[in-house]
Short mmCIF file of C-alpha atoms in Angstrom, two decimals:
data_model
loop_
_atom_site.label_atom_id
_atom_site.label_comp_id
_atom_site.label_asym_id
_atom_site.label_seq_id
_atom_site.Cartn_x
_atom_site.Cartn_y
_atom_site.Cartn_z
CA UNK A 1 44.87 40.54 20.32
CA UNK A 2 44.16 36.95 21.19
CA UNK A 3 40.42 37.52 21.52
CA UNK A 4 40.53 39.76 18.39
CA UNK A 5 41.90 36.99 16.20
CA UNK A 6 39.21 34.40 17.63
CA UNK A 7 36.42 37.07 16.95
CA UNK A 8 37.55 37.16 13.42
CA UNK A 9 37.49 33.47 12.95
CA UNK A 10 33.95 33.17 14.56
CA UNK A 11 32.73 36.03 12.16
CA UNK A 12 34.15 34.45 9.23
CA UNK A 13 32.78 31.03 10.12
CA UNK A 14 29.44 32.64 10.54
CA UNK A 15 29.54 34.44 7.31
CA UNK A 16 30.61 31.35 5.87
CA UNK A 17 27.41 29.39 7.24
CA UNK A 18 25.33 32.42 5.84
CA UNK A 19 26.59 31.99 2.27
CA UNK A 20 26.64 28.27 2.20
CA UNK A 21 24.51 27.11 -1.03
CA UNK A 22 22.84 24.20 -1.79
CA UNK A 23 22.08 22.43 -5.24
CA UNK A 24 19.72 19.76 -5.96
CA UNK A 25 20.68 17.94 -9.31
CA UNK A 26 18.58 15.43 -10.62
CA UNK A 27 17.84 13.13 -13.44
CA UNK A 28 14.16 11.99 -13.97
CA UNK A 29 12.78 9.82 -16.76
CA UNK A 30 8.92 9.60 -15.33
CA UNK A 31 8.82 12.87 -13.41
CA UNK A 32 8.80 11.25 -10.08
CA UNK A 33 12.48 12.14 -9.24
CA UNK A 34 11.73 15.33 -10.41
CA UNK A 35 8.73 15.89 -8.10
CA UNK A 36 11.10 14.78 -4.96
CA UNK A 37 13.78 17.08 -6.32
CA UNK A 38 11.28 20.28 -6.40
CA UNK A 39 10.18 19.22 -2.56
CA UNK A 40 13.77 19.18 -1.67
CA UNK A 41 14.66 22.52 -3.32
CA UNK A 42 11.43 24.36 -1.77
CA UNK A 43 12.63 22.83 1.74
CA UNK A 44 15.86 24.07 1.66
CA UNK A 45 15.80 27.19 -0.48
CA UNK A 46 18.42 25.55 -2.77
CA UNK A 47 19.09 26.11 -6.62
CA UNK A 48 18.03 23.60 -8.95
CA UNK A 49 19.59 21.58 -11.89
CA UNK A 50 17.90 18.96 -14.03
CA UNK A 51 20.58 16.77 -15.63
CA UNK A 52 19.67 15.86 -19.13
CA UNK A 53 21.27 13.68 -21.81
CA UNK A 54 22.92 15.17 -24.45
CA UNK A 55 20.78 13.44 -27.08
CA UNK A 56 16.92 13.92 -26.12
CA UNK A 57 16.00 10.59 -27.33
CA UNK A 58 18.74 8.72 -25.82
CA UNK A 59 16.28 6.49 -23.69
CA UNK A 60 13.31 5.03 -25.87
CA UNK A 61 9.97 6.57 -24.76
CA UNK A 62 8.44 3.16 -24.39
CA UNK A 63 9.56 1.89 -20.85
CA UNK A 64 10.33 -1.93 -21.56
CA UNK A 65 12.70 -0.56 -24.44
CA UNK A 66 14.18 2.10 -21.97
CA UNK A 67 15.13 -0.50 -19.45
CA UNK A 68 16.78 -2.65 -21.93
CA UNK A 69 19.48 0.44 -22.68
CA UNK A 70 19.86 1.09 -18.91
CA UNK A 71 20.54 -2.27 -18.18
CA UNK A 72 22.95 -2.67 -20.95
CA UNK A 73 24.78 0.63 -19.71
CA UNK A 74 25.28 -0.46 -16.43
CA UNK A 75 26.54 -3.94 -17.50
CA UNK A 76 28.84 -2.38 -20.12
CA UNK A 77 29.84 0.83 -17.78
CA UNK A 78 29.07 3.00 -20.83
CA UNK A 79 26.97 6.14 -19.83
CA UNK A 80 25.26 8.51 -21.97
CA UNK A 81 26.81 12.08 -22.47
CA UNK A 82 24.98 14.92 -20.68
CA UNK A 83 24.48 18.31 -21.44
CA UNK A 84 26.64 21.06 -19.67
CA UNK A 85 26.63 21.18 -15.84
CA UNK A 86 26.33 24.51 -13.86
CA UNK A 87 29.29 26.17 -12.19
CA UNK A 88 29.37 24.33 -8.81
CA UNK A 89 32.01 26.41 -6.93
CA UNK A 90 29.43 28.16 -5.27
CA UNK A 91 27.88 25.31 -3.66
CA UNK A 92 28.76 23.59 -0.36
CA UNK A 93 25.99 21.12 -0.54
CA UNK A 94 24.81 18.92 -3.52
CA UNK A 95 21.67 16.67 -3.38
CA UNK A 96 21.94 14.39 -6.30
CA UNK A 97 18.73 12.57 -7.43
CA UNK A 98 18.04 9.46 -9.43
CA UNK A 99 15.71 6.90 -10.29
CA UNK A 100 17.00 3.50 -9.25
CA UNK A 101 17.67 1.68 -12.07
CA UNK A 102 18.68 -2.11 -11.87
CA UNK A 103 19.67 -1.44 -8.12
CA UNK A 104 21.88 1.67 -8.92
CA UNK A 105 21.64 5.14 -10.19
CA UNK A 106 20.54 6.37 -13.69
CA UNK A 107 23.39 6.64 -16.44
CA UNK A 108 22.96 10.57 -16.72
CA UNK A 109 23.49 10.86 -13.07
CA UNK A 110 26.75 8.76 -13.24
CA UNK A 111 27.92 10.73 -15.89
CA UNK A 112 27.27 13.70 -13.81
CA UNK A 113 29.17 12.37 -10.81
CA UNK A 114 32.16 11.66 -12.85
CA UNK A 115 32.10 14.93 -14.93
CA UNK A 116 31.57 17.38 -12.03
CA UNK A 117 34.05 18.47 -9.66
CA UNK A 118 32.40 17.63 -6.23
CA UNK A 119 35.61 17.54 -4.16
CA UNK A 120 35.14 19.03 -0.62
CA UNK A 121 31.50 19.53 -1.13
CA UNK A 122 28.75 17.36 0.84
CA UNK A 123 26.97 15.22 -1.48
CA UNK A 124 23.54 13.77 -0.61
CA UNK A 125 22.01 11.24 -2.77
CA UNK A 126 18.19 10.59 -2.87
CA UNK A 127 16.16 8.50 -5.27
CA UNK A 128 12.84 7.53 -6.41
CA UNK A 129 12.10 3.55 -6.99
CA UNK A 130 9.05 1.09 -7.47
CA UNK A 131 10.23 -1.45 -4.65
CA UNK A 132 14.05 -1.42 -4.82
CA UNK A 133 14.79 0.88 -2.06
CA UNK A 134 18.11 2.59 -2.28
CA UNK A 135 19.74 -0.42 -3.70
CA UNK A 136 23.61 0.53 -4.14
CA UNK A 137 23.02 4.07 -4.87
CA UNK A 138 24.36 5.46 -2.02
CA UNK A 139 27.65 3.27 -1.77
CA UNK A 140 28.14 3.92 -5.71
CA UNK A 141 27.76 7.52 -5.39
CA UNK A 142 30.51 7.56 -2.68
CA UNK A 143 32.87 5.65 -4.87
CA UNK A 144 32.24 8.24 -7.72
CA UNK A 145 32.97 10.93 -5.24
CA UNK A 146 35.70 9.86 -2.87
CA UNK A 147 36.87 13.38 -2.13
CA UNK A 148 33.41 14.57 -0.89
CA UNK A 149 31.79 14.28 2.39
CA UNK A 150 28.69 12.28 2.12
CA UNK A 151 24.97 12.57 3.78
CA UNK A 152 22.61 9.72 4.43
CA UNK A 153 20.51 9.07 1.24
CA UNK A 154 16.69 8.68 1.01
CA UNK A 155 14.68 6.48 -0.83
CA UNK A 156 11.15 7.51 -2.06
CA UNK A 157 8.61 5.21 -3.58
CA UNK A 158 7.73 6.85 -7.11
CA UNK A 159 4.21 6.46 -6.47
CA UNK A 160 4.47 8.40 -3.40
CA UNK A 161 6.70 11.29 -4.75
CA UNK A 162 3.92 13.87 -4.88
CA UNK A 163 3.00 13.32 -1.09
CA UNK A 164 6.50 12.94 0.18
CA UNK A 165 6.69 16.17 1.50
CA UNK A 166 6.39 15.42 5.19
CA UNK A 167 9.01 12.34 4.87
CA UNK A 168 11.52 14.65 3.16
CA UNK A 169 11.16 17.21 5.91
CA UNK A 170 11.70 14.82 8.60
CA UNK A 171 14.97 13.70 6.76
CA UNK A 172 16.33 16.93 6.10
CA UNK A 173 15.81 17.66 9.92
CA UNK A 174 17.50 14.44 10.82
CA UNK A 175 20.44 15.30 8.48
CA UNK A 176 21.13 18.82 9.58
CA UNK A 177 19.83 20.51 6.15
#
């Protein structure tokens, strides 16, 4: 009977691992983070979800004007509303992608992390940047998802996003994904 019990436990564990699903959720303004998200999706066979603002014109098209809005959001702790998020109950791992704005995540990603129930899931941040690296993104993600497990973040220079496949593959192997 004891062997049957452990055999059933092992079978359930294996079935659970086989059913484990990942999601790549990301916000991208310029397309660089979207490129990295697609590379992660392809390498992991994950589903993908683009985080979008409820107001499609929330950030001005002109770059400098958009940075003014982003900086104000970060300084004031007011972040944009986003469109509906998918049912996350089927996912064990959620990769969360963002550009690095003023040293942290973009406002729509902040809204996603405070709106979505990621309890018990593994949350793995990734970001694009043009010189700031990860900034405080990994620490900020952990603060906003205290009931989640967290994987090691990766930062990809935006200008290198299209050719980041090998770096992303190496990172995924290192984090066991």
